[in-house]
Coordinates of C-alpha atoms in Angstrom, one line a residue:
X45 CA 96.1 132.5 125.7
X46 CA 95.8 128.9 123.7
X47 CA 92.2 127.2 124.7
X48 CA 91.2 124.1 123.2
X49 CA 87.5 123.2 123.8
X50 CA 85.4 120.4 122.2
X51 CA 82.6 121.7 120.7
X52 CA 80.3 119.6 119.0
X53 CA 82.3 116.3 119.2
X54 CA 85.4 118.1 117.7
X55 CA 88.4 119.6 119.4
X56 CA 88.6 123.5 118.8
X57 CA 91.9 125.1 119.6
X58 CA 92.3 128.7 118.7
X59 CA 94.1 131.5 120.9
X60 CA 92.2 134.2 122.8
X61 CA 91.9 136.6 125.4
X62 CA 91.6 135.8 128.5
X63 CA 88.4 137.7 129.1
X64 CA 86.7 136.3 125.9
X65 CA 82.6 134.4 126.8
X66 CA 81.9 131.6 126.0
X67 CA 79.1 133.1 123.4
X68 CA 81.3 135.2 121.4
X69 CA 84.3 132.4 121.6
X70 CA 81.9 130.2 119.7
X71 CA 80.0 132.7 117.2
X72 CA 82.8 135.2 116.8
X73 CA 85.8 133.1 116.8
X74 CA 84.2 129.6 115.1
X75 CA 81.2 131.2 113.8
X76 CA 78.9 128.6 115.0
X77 CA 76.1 131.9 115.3
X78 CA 73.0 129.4 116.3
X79 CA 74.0 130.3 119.5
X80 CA 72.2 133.4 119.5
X81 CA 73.2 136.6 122.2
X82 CA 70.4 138.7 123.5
X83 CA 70.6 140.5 126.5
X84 CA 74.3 140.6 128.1
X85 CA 73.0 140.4 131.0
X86 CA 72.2 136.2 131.3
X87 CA 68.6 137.0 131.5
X88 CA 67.2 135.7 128.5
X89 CA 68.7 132.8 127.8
X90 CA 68.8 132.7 124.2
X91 CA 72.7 132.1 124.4
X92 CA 71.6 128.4 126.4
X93 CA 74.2 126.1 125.3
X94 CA 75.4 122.4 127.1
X95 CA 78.3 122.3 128.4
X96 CA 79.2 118.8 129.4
X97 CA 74.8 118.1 128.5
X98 CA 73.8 120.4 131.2
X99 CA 72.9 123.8 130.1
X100 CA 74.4 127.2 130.7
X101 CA 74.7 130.7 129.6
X102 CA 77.6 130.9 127.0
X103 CA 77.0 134.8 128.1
X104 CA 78.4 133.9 131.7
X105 CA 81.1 131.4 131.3
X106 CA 84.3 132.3 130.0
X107 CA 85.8 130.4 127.0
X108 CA 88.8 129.7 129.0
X109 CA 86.5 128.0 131.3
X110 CA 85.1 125.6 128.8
X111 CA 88.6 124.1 128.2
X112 CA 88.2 120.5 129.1
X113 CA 84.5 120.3 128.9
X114 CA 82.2 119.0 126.0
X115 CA 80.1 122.1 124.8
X116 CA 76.9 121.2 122.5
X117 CA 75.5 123.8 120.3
X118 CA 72.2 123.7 118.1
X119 CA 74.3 122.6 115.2
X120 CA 75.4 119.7 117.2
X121 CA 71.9 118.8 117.7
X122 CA 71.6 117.1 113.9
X123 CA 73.6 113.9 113.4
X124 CA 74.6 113.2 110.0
X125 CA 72.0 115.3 108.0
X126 CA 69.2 113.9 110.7
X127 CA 67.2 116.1 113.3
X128 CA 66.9 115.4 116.8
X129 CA 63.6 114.3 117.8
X130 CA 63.8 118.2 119.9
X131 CA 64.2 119.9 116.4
X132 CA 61.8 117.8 114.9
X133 CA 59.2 118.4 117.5
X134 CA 59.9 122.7 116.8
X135 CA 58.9 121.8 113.3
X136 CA 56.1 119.4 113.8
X137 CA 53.8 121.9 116.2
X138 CA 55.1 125.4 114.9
X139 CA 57.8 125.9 118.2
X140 CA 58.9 129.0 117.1
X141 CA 58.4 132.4 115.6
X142 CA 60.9 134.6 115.3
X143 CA 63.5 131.7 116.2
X144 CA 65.9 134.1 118.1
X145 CA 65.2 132.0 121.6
X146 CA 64.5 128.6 119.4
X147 CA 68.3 127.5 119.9
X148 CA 68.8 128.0 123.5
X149 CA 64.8 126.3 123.8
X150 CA 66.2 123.6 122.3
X151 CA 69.3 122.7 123.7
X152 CA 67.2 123.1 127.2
X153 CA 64.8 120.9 126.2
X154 CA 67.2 118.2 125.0
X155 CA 68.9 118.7 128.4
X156 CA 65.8 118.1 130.0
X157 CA 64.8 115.0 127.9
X158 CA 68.0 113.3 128.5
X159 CA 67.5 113.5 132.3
X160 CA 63.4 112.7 132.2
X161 CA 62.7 111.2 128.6
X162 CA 58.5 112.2 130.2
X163 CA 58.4 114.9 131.2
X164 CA 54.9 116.3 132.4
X165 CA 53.8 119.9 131.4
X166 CA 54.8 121.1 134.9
X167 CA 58.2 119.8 134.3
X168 CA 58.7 121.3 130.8
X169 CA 57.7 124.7 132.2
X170 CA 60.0 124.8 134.3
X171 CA 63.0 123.4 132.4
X172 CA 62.2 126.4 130.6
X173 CA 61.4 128.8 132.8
X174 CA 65.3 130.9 132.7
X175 CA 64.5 131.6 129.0
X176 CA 62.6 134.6 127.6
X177 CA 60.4 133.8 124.7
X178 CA 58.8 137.3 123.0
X179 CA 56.4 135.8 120.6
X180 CA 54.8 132.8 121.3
X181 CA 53.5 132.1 124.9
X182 CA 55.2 129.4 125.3
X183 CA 52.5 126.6 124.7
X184 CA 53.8 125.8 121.2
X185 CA 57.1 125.4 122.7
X186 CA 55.9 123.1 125.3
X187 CA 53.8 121.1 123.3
X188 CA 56.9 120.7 120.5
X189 CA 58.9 119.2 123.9
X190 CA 56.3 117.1 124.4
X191 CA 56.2 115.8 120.9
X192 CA 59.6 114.8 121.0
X193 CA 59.3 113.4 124.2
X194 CA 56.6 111.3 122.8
X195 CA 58.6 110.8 119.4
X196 CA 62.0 110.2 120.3
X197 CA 63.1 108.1 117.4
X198 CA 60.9 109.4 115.2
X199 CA 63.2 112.1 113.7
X200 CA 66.0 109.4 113.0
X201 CA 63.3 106.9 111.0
X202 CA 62.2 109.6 109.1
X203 CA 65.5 110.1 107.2
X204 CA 66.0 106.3 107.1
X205 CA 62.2 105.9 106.1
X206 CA 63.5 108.8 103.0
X207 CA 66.8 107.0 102.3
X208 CA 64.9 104.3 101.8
X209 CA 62.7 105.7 99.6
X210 CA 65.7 107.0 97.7
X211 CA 66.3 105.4 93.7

């Protein structure tokens, strides 16, 4: 079957099975692989995605389904060579490890940040709390949430502050 989905601001057509997910439609078929697939089984949530800025399980949604819908990935995260203040705040306070569950972290903390631009810890916690991290406890994750909550322009002024700076 023919499915076009917009993914990342850009219309996607491509034909596909019926039976294709979401996750493999977009790392498989447009090999946008920061959406990462861990456990088949929509327990980890390292396939997170937005679809329409609220976030699901690319493992449970069919690609067919996503016709129609806007669907984020981490690579739509970064706007012309900038960060969002969300990937910024990974770097600034060490948010990851190994980085398998960094994407769908992300892309749930942007959805969260979007709806409550402060969130508290409580809140952050539980944004987060349908996604499996294996390495790092969690506080540096919360704590890079909380940076970019408290920085959310700061990842765009840096690359102007560097263009700037530029000969």
């Amino acid at each position: 079957m023919q499915v076009t989905v917009s993914v990342n601001g850009e219309e996607r057509a491509r034909e596909i099975e019926p039976r294709l997910l979401l996750v493999h439609f977009l790392r498989d078929v447009l090999g946008l692989t920061g959406t990462h697939w861990g456990c088949d089984t929509s327990n980890c949530g390292t396939c997170v995605v937005l679809m329409d800025g609220r976030p699901v399980k690319s493992c449970t949604v069919l690609a067919a389904s996503a016709a129609g819908h806007e669907i984020t990935t981490v690579e739509g995260l970064e706007r012309d060579g900038v960060l969002d203040p969300v990937q910024q705040g990974f770097h600034e306070e060490h948010g990851l490890q190994c980085g398998f569950c960094t994407p769908g972290m992300m892309l749930t903390a942007r959805a969260l940040l979007d709806e409550n631009p402060n969130p508290s810890e409580a809140e952050i916690r539980e944004a987060i709390s349908g996604q499996i991290c294996r390495c790092t406890g969690y506080a540096t994750i919360v704590r890079s949430i909380r940076w970019a909550a408290e920085h959310p322009a700061a990842a765009g002024a840096a690359a102007e502050t560097a263009g700037e700076a530029a000969p």
